[in-house]
GROMACS .gro file of C-alpha atoms in nm:
model
  431
    1MET     CA    1  -5.116  -2.526   9.519
    2GLU     CA    2  -5.128  -2.398   9.163
    3SER     CA    3  -5.225  -2.649   8.900
    4LYS     CA    4  -5.002  -2.687   8.599
    5LYS     CA    5  -5.248  -2.504   8.373
    6ASP     CA    6  -5.249  -2.205   8.611
    7LYS     CA    7  -4.871  -2.162   8.598
    8LEU     CA    8  -4.693  -1.942   8.348
    9SER     CA    9  -4.499  -2.118   8.076
   10GLY     CA   10  -4.132  -2.051   8.010
   11LYS     CA   11  -4.235  -1.852   7.702
   12ASP     CA   12  -4.468  -1.634   7.910
   13TRP     CA   13  -4.186  -1.564   8.154
   14PHE     CA   14  -3.940  -1.487   7.873
   15LEU     CA   15  -4.172  -1.242   7.696
   16SER     CA   16  -4.282  -1.073   8.020
   17SER     CA   17  -3.925  -1.036   8.145
   18ILE     CA   18  -3.796  -0.877   7.823
   19ALA     CA   19  -4.097  -0.643   7.809
   20GLY     CA   20  -4.078  -0.579   8.183
   21VAL     CA   21  -3.742  -0.407   8.136
   22ALA     CA   22  -3.948  -0.103   8.027
   23SER     CA   23  -4.078  -0.076   8.384
   24TYR     CA   24  -3.727  -0.128   8.521
   25LEU     CA   25  -3.592   0.157   8.309
   26ASP     CA   26  -3.877   0.390   8.405
   27ALA     CA   27  -3.802   0.343   8.776
   28ALA     CA   28  -3.424   0.349   8.727
   29LEU     CA   29  -3.435   0.677   8.534
   30LEU     CA   30  -3.650   0.851   8.794
   31VAL     CA   31  -3.457   0.723   9.097
   32SER     CA   32  -3.115   0.785   8.938
   33ALA     CA   33  -3.215   1.139   8.844
   34GLY     CA   34  -3.322   1.198   9.205
   35ILE     CA   35  -2.986   1.067   9.330
   36ALA     CA   36  -2.795   1.282   9.078
   37LEU     CA   37  -2.993   1.604   9.122
   38ALA     CA   38  -2.782   1.751   9.403
   39ILE     CA   39  -2.459   1.670   9.218
   40TRP     CA   40  -2.590   1.818   8.892
   41SER     CA   41  -2.695   2.134   9.077
   42GLU     CA   42  -2.344   2.180   9.210
   43TYR     CA   43  -2.157   2.069   8.896
   44TYR     CA   44  -2.358   2.291   8.658
   45ASP     CA   45  -2.395   2.570   8.917
   46LEU     CA   46  -2.774   2.566   8.896
   47ASN     CA   47  -2.995   2.804   9.091
   48PRO     CA   48  -3.308   2.665   9.264
   49TRP     CA   49  -3.522   2.748   8.960
   50TRP     CA   50  -3.307   2.547   8.718
   51THR     CA   51  -3.276   2.266   8.970
   52GLY     CA   52  -3.655   2.245   8.974
   53VAL     CA   53  -3.671   2.260   8.594
   54THR     CA   54  -3.417   1.977   8.567
   55SER     CA   55  -3.613   1.759   8.810
   56THR     CA   56  -3.948   1.827   8.644
   57THR     CA   57  -3.819   1.779   8.288
   58LEU     CA   58  -3.784   1.402   8.321
   59THR     CA   59  -4.123   1.355   8.490
   60LEU     CA   60  -4.308   1.557   8.228
   61SER     CA   61  -4.117   1.389   7.944
   62VAL     CA   62  -4.225   1.045   8.069
   63ALA     CA   63  -4.587   1.166   8.086
   64ILE     CA   64  -4.580   1.309   7.733
   65GLY     CA   65  -4.401   1.000   7.605
   66ALA     CA   66  -4.672   0.774   7.747
   67LEU     CA   67  -4.942   0.988   7.585
   68LEU     CA   68  -4.779   0.991   7.241
   69GLY     CA   69  -4.619   0.646   7.247
   70GLY     CA   70  -4.936   0.460   7.332
   71ARG     CA   71  -5.119   0.607   7.036
   72LEU     CA   72  -4.826   0.560   6.798
   73SER     CA   73  -4.794   0.194   6.892
   74ASP     CA   74  -5.164   0.129   6.829
   75LYS     CA   75  -5.144   0.309   6.495
   76PHE     CA   76  -4.810   0.191   6.354
   77GLY     CA   77  -4.756  -0.141   6.530
   78ARG     CA   78  -4.685  -0.222   6.892
   79VAL     CA   79  -4.375  -0.433   6.832
   80ARG     CA   80  -4.220  -0.175   6.597
   81VAL     CA   81  -4.266   0.113   6.842
   82PHE     CA   82  -4.172  -0.121   7.129
   83ASN     CA   83  -3.830  -0.180   6.970
   84ILE     CA   84  -3.762   0.183   6.871
   85ASP     CA   85  -3.849   0.312   7.219
   86ILE     CA   86  -3.588   0.109   7.398
   87LEU     CA   87  -3.309   0.218   7.161
   88LEU     CA   88  -3.397   0.583   7.222
   89VAL     CA   89  -3.383   0.523   7.599
   90ALA     CA   90  -3.027   0.397   7.554
   91ILE     CA   91  -2.926   0.697   7.340
   92GLY     CA   92  -3.086   0.945   7.582
   93SER     CA   93  -2.917   0.782   7.881
   94PHE     CA   94  -2.576   0.799   7.711
   95ILE     CA   95  -2.633   1.170   7.643
   96ILE     CA   96  -2.718   1.224   8.012
   97ALA     CA   97  -2.410   1.029   8.122
   98PHE     CA   98  -2.167   1.224   7.904
   99SER     CA   99  -2.332   1.567   7.920
  100THR     CA  100  -2.093   1.860   7.964
  101ASN     CA  101  -2.348   2.138   8.010
  102ILE     CA  102  -2.704   2.185   8.128
  103GLU     CA  103  -2.841   2.209   7.772
  104MET     CA  104  -2.698   1.870   7.681
  105LEU     CA  105  -2.829   1.723   8.007
  106LEU     CA  106  -3.181   1.849   7.938
  107VAL     CA  107  -3.174   1.705   7.585
  108GLY     CA  108  -3.079   1.366   7.727
  109LEU     CA  109  -3.349   1.382   7.996
  110VAL     CA  110  -3.617   1.475   7.742
  111LEU     CA  111  -3.516   1.200   7.497
  112ALA     CA  112  -3.482   0.927   7.760
  113GLY     CA  113  -3.803   1.038   7.933
  114LEU     CA  114  -4.010   1.047   7.614
  115ALA     CA  115  -3.886   0.705   7.505
  116SER     CA  116  -3.926   0.547   7.849
  117GLY     CA  117  -4.278   0.686   7.883
  118ALA     CA  118  -4.370   0.560   7.536
  119ASP     CA  119  -4.243   0.212   7.619
  120LEU     CA  120  -4.464   0.173   7.927
  121PRO     CA  121  -4.811   0.144   7.765
  122THR     CA  122  -4.661  -0.024   7.458
  123SER     CA  123  -4.491  -0.300   7.657
  124LEU     CA  124  -4.810  -0.377   7.851
  125ALA     CA  125  -5.010  -0.405   7.529
  126VAL     CA  126  -4.746  -0.631   7.372
  127ILE     CA  127  -4.761  -0.865   7.672
  128THR     CA  128  -5.139  -0.890   7.706
  129GLU     CA  129  -5.184  -0.938   7.331
  130ARG     CA  130  -4.968  -1.251   7.349
  131VAL     CA  131  -5.061  -1.409   7.682
  132SER     CA  132  -5.386  -1.581   7.773
  133PRO     CA  133  -5.632  -1.356   7.964
  134LYS     CA  134  -5.628  -1.623   8.235
  135HIS     CA  135  -5.269  -1.518   8.310
  136HIS     CA  136  -5.284  -1.140   8.262
  137GLY     CA  137  -5.264  -1.076   8.636
  138LYS     CA  138  -4.949  -1.285   8.670
  139VAL     CA  139  -4.761  -1.143   8.372
  140LEU     CA  140  -4.850  -0.784   8.461
  141THR     CA  141  -4.725  -0.851   8.814
  142ILE     CA  142  -4.388  -0.936   8.663
  143THR     CA  143  -4.366  -0.581   8.523
  144GLY     CA  144  -4.434  -0.451   8.875
  145MET     CA  145  -4.147  -0.658   9.012
  146PHE     CA  146  -3.916  -0.513   8.746
  147TRP     CA  147  -4.027  -0.163   8.848
  148ILE     CA  148  -3.932  -0.224   9.213
  149LEU     CA  149  -3.609  -0.390   9.098
  150GLY     CA  150  -3.529  -0.066   8.914
  151ILE     CA  151  -3.564   0.121   9.244
  152LEU     CA  152  -3.359  -0.128   9.444
  153LEU     CA  153  -3.067  -0.155   9.201
  154SER     CA  154  -3.055   0.221   9.148
  155GLN     CA  155  -3.046   0.279   9.523
  156ALA     CA  156  -2.769   0.020   9.560
  157LEU     CA  157  -2.565   0.170   9.274
  158GLY     CA  158  -2.625   0.520   9.411
  159PHE     CA  159  -2.492   0.411   9.750
  160ALA     CA  160  -2.189   0.239   9.592
  161THR     CA  161  -2.099   0.549   9.386
  162SER     CA  162  -2.198   0.811   9.646
  163THR     CA  163  -1.839   0.926   9.705
  164MET     CA  164  -1.748   0.954   9.335
  165GLY     CA  165  -1.922   1.284   9.260
  166MET     CA  166  -2.004   1.349   8.895
  167MET     CA  167  -1.833   1.027   8.787
  168GLY     CA  168  -2.078   0.836   9.007
  169THR     CA  169  -2.377   0.992   8.832
  170ARG     CA  170  -2.223   0.915   8.493
  171LEU     CA  171  -2.191   0.549   8.593
  172LEU     CA  172  -2.557   0.540   8.702
  173PHE     CA  173  -2.676   0.644   8.356
  174ILE     CA  174  -2.417   0.440   8.168
  175TRP     CA  175  -2.561   0.137   8.349
  176ILE     CA  176  -2.915   0.232   8.241
  177ALA     CA  177  -2.798   0.284   7.882
  178VAL     CA  178  -2.623  -0.054   7.873
  179ILE     CA  179  -2.932  -0.234   8.009
  180ALA     CA  180  -3.151  -0.059   7.750
  181LEU     CA  181  -2.907  -0.140   7.468
  182LEU     CA  182  -2.885  -0.507   7.566
  183ASN     CA  183  -3.264  -0.527   7.587
  184TRP     CA  184  -3.294  -0.365   7.244
  185GLY     CA  185  -3.047  -0.619   7.105
  186VAL     CA  186  -3.258  -0.908   7.234
  187ARG     CA  187  -3.580  -0.754   7.102
  188VAL     CA  188  -3.440  -0.690   6.754
  189PHE     CA  189  -3.174  -0.953   6.688
  190SER     CA  190  -3.276  -1.257   6.894
  191ASN     CA  191  -3.440  -1.517   6.671
  192LYS     CA  192  -3.558  -1.698   6.983
  193PHE     CA  193  -3.738  -1.391   7.115
  194ARG     CA  194  -3.908  -1.319   6.781
  195GLN     CA  195  -4.011  -1.685   6.760
  196VAL     CA  196  -4.158  -1.674   7.111
  197GLU     CA  197  -4.346  -1.354   7.027
  198GLN     CA  198  -4.496  -1.511   6.716
  199GLU     CA  199  -4.579  -1.844   6.878
  200LEU     CA  200  -4.751  -1.681   7.174
  201TYR     CA  201  -4.946  -1.450   6.946
  202GLU     CA  202  -5.069  -1.740   6.732
  203GLN     CA  203  -5.146  -1.948   7.040
  204ASN     CA  204  -5.345  -1.680   7.227
  205SER     CA  205  -5.476  -1.445   6.957
  206ILE     CA  206  -5.823  -1.603   6.964
  207GLU     CA  207  -5.845  -1.575   7.341
  208ASN     CA  208  -5.750  -1.207   7.329
  209MET     CA  209  -6.000  -1.114   7.058
  210PHE     CA  210  -6.297  -0.897   7.151
  211ASN     CA  211  -6.630  -0.993   6.999
  212GLU     CA  212  -6.686  -0.649   6.851
  213PRO     CA  213  -6.565  -0.449   6.552
  214LYS     CA  214  -6.249  -0.239   6.561
  215VAL     CA  215  -6.298   0.074   6.769
  216SER     CA  216  -6.170   0.421   6.676
  217ILE     CA  217  -5.975   0.641   6.914
  218LYS     CA  218  -6.269   0.888   6.919
  219ALA     CA  219  -6.485   0.624   7.086
  220ILE     CA  220  -6.280   0.662   7.406
  221PHE     CA  221  -6.431   1.007   7.456
  222THR     CA  222  -6.772   0.963   7.295
  223SER     CA  223  -6.887   0.626   7.429
  224LYS     CA  224  -6.975   0.580   7.797
  225LYS     CA  225  -6.857   0.221   7.770
  226TYR     CA  226  -6.501   0.347   7.719
  227LEU     CA  227  -6.504   0.692   7.880
  228LEU     CA  228  -6.643   0.590   8.219
  229PRO     CA  229  -6.379   0.319   8.278
  230LEU     CA  230  -6.106   0.565   8.169
  231ILE     CA  231  -6.224   0.821   8.426
  232SER     CA  232  -6.272   0.562   8.700
  233VAL     CA  233  -5.946   0.372   8.646
  234THR     CA  234  -5.743   0.694   8.607
  235GLY     CA  235  -5.899   0.834   8.925
  236PHE     CA  236  -5.810   0.514   9.109
  237TYR     CA  237  -5.450   0.527   8.983
  238LEU     CA  238  -5.410   0.899   9.055
  239PHE     CA  239  -5.516   0.883   9.419
  240TRP     CA  240  -5.314   0.565   9.469
  241ASN     CA  241  -5.011   0.727   9.304
  242ILE     CA  242  -5.011   1.044   9.517
  243PRO     CA  243  -4.908   0.858   9.837
  244ALA     CA  244  -4.683   0.620   9.641
  245ASN     CA  245  -4.499   0.906   9.471
  246THR     CA  246  -4.483   1.106   9.796
  247TRP     CA  247  -4.288   0.834   9.975
  248GLY     CA  248  -4.100   0.726   9.666
  249SER     CA  249  -3.963   1.078   9.621
  250PHE     CA  250  -3.959   1.224   9.972
  251VAL     CA  251  -3.920   0.947  10.231
  252ASN     CA  252  -3.551   1.034  10.279
  253TYR     CA  253  -3.637   1.405  10.311
  254PHE     CA  254  -3.912   1.324  10.562
  255LEU     CA  255  -3.695   1.102  10.780
  256VAL     CA  256  -3.379   1.314  10.766
  257ILE     CA  257  -3.515   1.671  10.766
  258ILE     CA  258  -3.843   1.628  10.954
  259ASN     CA  259  -3.761   1.335  11.186
  260GLY     CA  260  -3.388   1.392  11.233
  261ARG     CA  261  -3.273   1.045  11.127
  262SER     CA  262  -2.950   0.979  10.941
  263GLN     CA  263  -2.925   0.936  10.566
  264SER     CA  264  -2.803   0.579  10.615
  265TYR     CA  265  -3.109   0.495  10.830
  266SER     CA  266  -3.357   0.631  10.578
  267THR     CA  267  -3.180   0.458  10.290
  268ALA     CA  268  -3.178   0.126  10.474
  269LEU     CA  269  -3.547   0.155  10.564
  270GLY     CA  270  -3.638   0.229  10.202
  271PHE     CA  271  -3.427  -0.061  10.077
  272PHE     CA  272  -3.579  -0.321  10.311
  273ALA     CA  273  -3.932  -0.186  10.258
  274ASN     CA  274  -3.886  -0.235   9.884
  275LEU     CA  275  -3.758  -0.587   9.945
  276ALA     CA  276  -4.080  -0.658  10.136
  277ALA     CA  277  -4.278  -0.509   9.848
  278ILE     CA  278  -4.122  -0.731   9.584
  279ALA     CA  279  -4.167  -1.035   9.812
  280VAL     CA  280  -4.541  -0.959   9.848
  281LEU     CA  281  -4.572  -0.923   9.472
  282PHE     CA  282  -4.401  -1.254   9.399
  283PHE     CA  283  -4.522  -1.478   9.683
  284ILE     CA  284  -4.876  -1.343   9.733
  285TYR     CA  285  -5.011  -1.120   9.457
  286MET     CA  286  -4.875  -1.319   9.166
  287LYS     CA  287  -5.022  -1.641   9.308
  288LEU     CA  288  -5.371  -1.495   9.357
  289ALA     CA  289  -5.403  -1.222   9.092
  290ASP     CA  290  -5.592  -1.443   8.848
  291THR     CA  291  -5.817  -1.608   9.107
  292LYS     CA  292  -6.139  -1.525   9.293
  293PHE     CA  293  -5.922  -1.359   9.560
  294ARG     CA  294  -5.817  -1.069   9.332
  295TYR     CA  295  -6.043  -0.816   9.505
  296VAL     CA  296  -6.006  -0.966   9.850
  297MET     CA  297  -5.638  -0.877   9.818
  298MET     CA  298  -5.720  -0.532   9.684
  299HIS     CA  299  -5.955  -0.437   9.970
  300THR     CA  300  -5.718  -0.583  10.229
  301GLY     CA  301  -5.425  -0.389  10.084
  302ILE     CA  302  -5.608  -0.055  10.075
  303PHE     CA  303  -5.741  -0.106  10.430
  304LEU     CA  304  -5.395  -0.177  10.572
  305CYS     CA  305  -5.240   0.118  10.385
  306VAL     CA  306  -5.509   0.353  10.517
  307LEU     CA  307  -5.465   0.211  10.867
  308SER     CA  308  -5.087   0.267  10.857
  309PHE     CA  309  -5.133   0.640  10.782
  310VAL     CA  310  -5.417   0.677  11.034
  311ILE     CA  311  -5.199   0.535  11.311
  312SER     CA  312  -4.909   0.757  11.208
  313GLY     CA  313  -5.140   1.060  11.200
  314ILE     CA  314  -5.296   0.987  11.541
  315PHE     CA  315  -4.979   0.893  11.728
  316GLY     CA  316  -4.748   1.144  11.570
  317GLY     CA  317  -4.611   1.192  11.220
  318THR     CA  318  -4.294   1.322  11.384
  319SER     CA  319  -4.238   0.996  11.575
  320TRP     CA  320  -3.979   0.823  11.360
  321ILE     CA  321  -4.045   0.481  11.519
  322ILE     CA  322  -4.419   0.489  11.449
  323PHE     CA  323  -4.365   0.631  11.101
  324SER     CA  324  -4.101   0.369  11.018
  325VAL     CA  325  -4.336   0.083  11.109
  326ALA     CA  326  -4.624   0.249  10.922
  327TYR     CA  327  -4.407   0.307  10.614
  328PHE     CA  328  -4.287  -0.055  10.611
  329VAL     CA  329  -4.645  -0.188  10.637
  330TYR     CA  330  -4.761   0.056  10.369
  331SER     CA  331  -4.479  -0.040  10.129
  332ALA     CA  332  -4.555  -0.411  10.158
  333CYS     CA  333  -4.936  -0.388  10.141
  334ASN     CA  334  -4.937  -0.124   9.869
  335ASN     CA  335  -4.867  -0.398   9.617
  336LEU     CA  336  -5.187  -0.584   9.693
  337HIS     CA  337  -5.372  -0.314   9.501
  338GLY     CA  338  -5.269   0.002   9.316
  339GLU     CA  339  -5.054  -0.029   9.008
  340SER     CA  340  -5.098  -0.406   8.985
  341ILE     CA  341  -5.477  -0.397   8.951
  342TYR     CA  342  -5.458  -0.072   8.750
  343LYS     CA  343  -5.259  -0.247   8.477
  344ILE     CA  344  -5.510  -0.534   8.469
  345TRP     CA  345  -5.803  -0.293   8.434
  346THR     CA  346  -5.644  -0.087   8.153
  347GLN     CA  347  -5.599  -0.407   7.952
  348SER     CA  348  -5.941  -0.555   8.039
  349PHE     CA  349  -6.182  -0.277   7.945
  350TYR     CA  350  -6.044  -0.209   7.597
  351THR     CA  351  -5.990  -0.388   7.269
  352PRO     CA  352  -5.630  -0.473   7.176
  353ASP     CA  353  -5.617  -0.188   6.922
  354LEU     CA  354  -5.695   0.068   7.196
  355ARG     CA  355  -5.508  -0.063   7.499
  356ALA     CA  356  -5.179   0.122   7.451
  357SER     CA  357  -5.355   0.448   7.361
  358VAL     CA  358  -5.583   0.440   7.665
  359THR     CA  359  -5.302   0.338   7.902
  360GLY     CA  360  -5.084   0.616   7.762
  361ILE     CA  361  -5.354   0.878   7.816
  362SER     CA  362  -5.416   0.756   8.170
  363ILE     CA  363  -5.046   0.741   8.268
  364ALA     CA  364  -4.985   1.090   8.125
  365ILE     CA  365  -5.270   1.245   8.327
  366VAL     CA  366  -5.158   1.077   8.648
  367ARG     CA  367  -4.788   1.158   8.611
  368ILE     CA  368  -4.856   1.526   8.540
  369LEU     CA  369  -5.099   1.575   8.831
  370THR     CA  370  -4.874   1.381   9.067
  371ALA     CA  371  -4.581   1.604   8.969
  372VAL     CA  372  -4.792   1.911   9.053
  373PHE     CA  373  -4.874   1.770   9.398
  374SER     CA  374  -4.507   1.690   9.462
  375ILE     CA  375  -4.418   2.060   9.422
  376PHE     CA  376  -4.609   2.135   9.742
  377THR     CA  377  -4.518   1.818   9.935
  378PRO     CA  378  -4.201   1.949  10.111
  379MET     CA  379  -4.391   2.261  10.225
  380ILE     CA  380  -4.672   2.048  10.371
  381MET     CA  381  -4.419   1.822  10.545
  382ASN     CA  382  -4.248   2.120  10.708
  383TYR     CA  383  -4.576   2.286  10.806
  384SER     CA  384  -4.736   1.977  10.962
  385PRO     CA  385  -4.632   1.612  10.923
  386ASP     CA  386  -4.967   1.508  11.074
  387LEU     CA  387  -5.154   1.708  10.810
  388LEU     CA  388  -4.962   1.523  10.540
  389MET     CA  389  -5.065   1.188  10.691
  390TRP     CA  390  -5.434   1.284  10.689
  391LEU     CA  391  -5.411   1.413  10.332
  392LEU     CA  392  -5.268   1.076  10.229
  393VAL     CA  393  -5.546   0.898  10.419
  394ALA     CA  394  -5.798   1.107  10.224
  395SER     CA  395  -5.621   1.025   9.899
  396LEU     CA  396  -5.638   0.650   9.963
  397VAL     CA  397  -6.004   0.668  10.068
  398ILE     CA  398  -6.082   0.842   9.736
  399CYS     CA  399  -5.874   0.574   9.561
  400TRP     CA  400  -6.086   0.310   9.737
  401SER     CA  401  -6.408   0.474   9.617
  402PHE     CA  402  -6.283   0.473   9.258
  403ALA     CA  403  -6.194   0.105   9.301
  404GLY     CA  404  -6.554   0.034   9.402
  405LEU     CA  405  -6.684   0.228   9.102
  406THR     CA  406  -6.453   0.039   8.867
  407ILE     CA  407  -6.571  -0.297   9.000
  408LYS     CA  408  -6.930  -0.187   8.933
  409LEU     CA  409  -6.829  -0.105   8.573
  410VAL     CA  410  -6.665  -0.448   8.539
  411LYS     CA  411  -7.001  -0.601   8.635
  412LYS     CA  412  -7.207  -0.358   8.425
  413TYR     CA  413  -7.014  -0.424   8.104
  414ASN     CA  414  -6.968  -0.795   8.181
  415ILE     CA  415  -6.587  -0.775   8.161
  416PRO     CA  416  -6.433  -1.123   8.213
  417ASP     CA  417  -6.277  -1.109   8.558
  418PRO     CA  418  -6.184  -1.403   8.785
  419GLY     CA  419  -6.253  -1.188   9.091
  420ILE     CA  420  -6.618  -1.146   8.989
  421ASN     CA  421  -6.743  -1.363   8.706
  422GLY     CA  422  -6.450  -1.575   8.592
  423ILE     CA  423  -6.292  -1.570   8.248
  424GLU     CA  424  -6.449  -1.753   7.959
  425VAL     CA  425  -6.193  -1.820   7.692
  426PRO     CA  426  -6.318  -1.805   7.331
  427LYS     CA  427  -6.292  -2.137   7.151
  428LYS     CA  428  -6.085  -2.168   6.835
  429ASN     CA  429  -6.282  -2.260   6.527
  430ALA     CA  430  -6.258  -2.625   6.441
  431SER     CA  431  -6.242  -2.552   6.071
   0.00000   0.00000   0.00000
C-alpha cells in the first residue's frame, strides 16, 4: 500500500497529463504517418525513392527538433518554448491533413516533426522542475502511458478509417491537430493551469535545486561528470530503442509478409500487446518507480525481454505462435525498463538548466541511428527471421551492459536515487 505522502497530488497529475500530451503527439504522428504512407504513395504517385524520403522526413525532423528544442528551452525559457511547440504541431498537422501535393505534405511533416521533437525534452524538463524528486519516476511514467495511448488511439482510428482512402488519412491528422490545439489552449489560456504550474514550482523549487553553480552547455562535453552519463544513458536508450522501434514499425510486416498471418491478426496482436504494456506501466511500474525496487524491475524486465527473443530465435522466428507469445511478453515487460528509466536518468544527472538540452541531444542521436537501422530491417527479416531475433538479443544485452554502467555512475557521483541510496530532499530555509 502506498502511503498518502507517496501518492501524486491532483496538481501533479494535472501538470503531468497536460505535458504528457507531447508524448502522445509524438507517437500519434509517427504511427499515423506509417498508416498513411501507402495511401500517400498512391495518391501522390510516388516512386519507392520518394516514398522512403516521405517516411524518413518525419523521423529526422523529430530528431532535429529534439536537438534544437531542448537547447532553446533551456536558453529562452522552458514554458515559453513548451507553449510555442504545441501550436506549431497543430499547424503542421493541419498542413499535412489538407496537403494537395507532395511539397505541401513534406512541409507539414517537417514542421510537425520539428515541433513535436522540440516538445519532448522540453515537456520532461517542465515536469521535473515542478514535481518533487521523490515523485519523478511516477510523473515520468505518466508521459510513457500517454505515448502508448498515442499508439493505441492512432491504430484504432486507422482501423476505423481504413476504407476511406485519402479522406481517412486527412481525418487522422485533423484529429492530431485538434488535440494539439486544445492542449495549446489549456497551456496558454487556462488560469488554473498557470496557477498550478506556479504553485508547484514554488512548492518544489528548493527540492529540485542542485547544490552547485549554473553549468554551461560546454560542460556537457568537457566534464566527465556530464559526458560519461550522456554516453552511458544514450547508449542504453539506443540499444533499447532498436528492438522497440523494430517491432513498433515492422511487427505487421513481419507477421503478414514473413509469417503469413492476416492484417487483422497482426493489428489485433499489436493492440492487445500495447494494452498489456500500458497496464504494466500503470499498475506495476508507476507504483514502484520511486522505491528501492526501481532496479529490480529494470533487471527483471530486460531479462524477460532477452528471454522472449532467445526462445523465438531457438524455436523458430518463422513460427507465428511462438513469435506471438514472445512479442506479447516483450511488449509488456519492455516497460519495466527502457524509456521509463531513461527519462529518470536524463533528469537526475543534470542541473535543471541543462536537462532539456541534454535530453534533446540524446533523443536526436538515438532517433537518427534507429532510423538508419530501420532501413535494413526488412532485408534482414526476409533473409533470416532467426538472425533478426539474435541481433535483437545482442542489442538488449548491450543495453543491459549500459544500464550497469549507468548505475555505477549513479553511485560514483552520488546521484539521489531510491533504488540505490534514497533521495534526500533539501530543506527550505527557515528564514
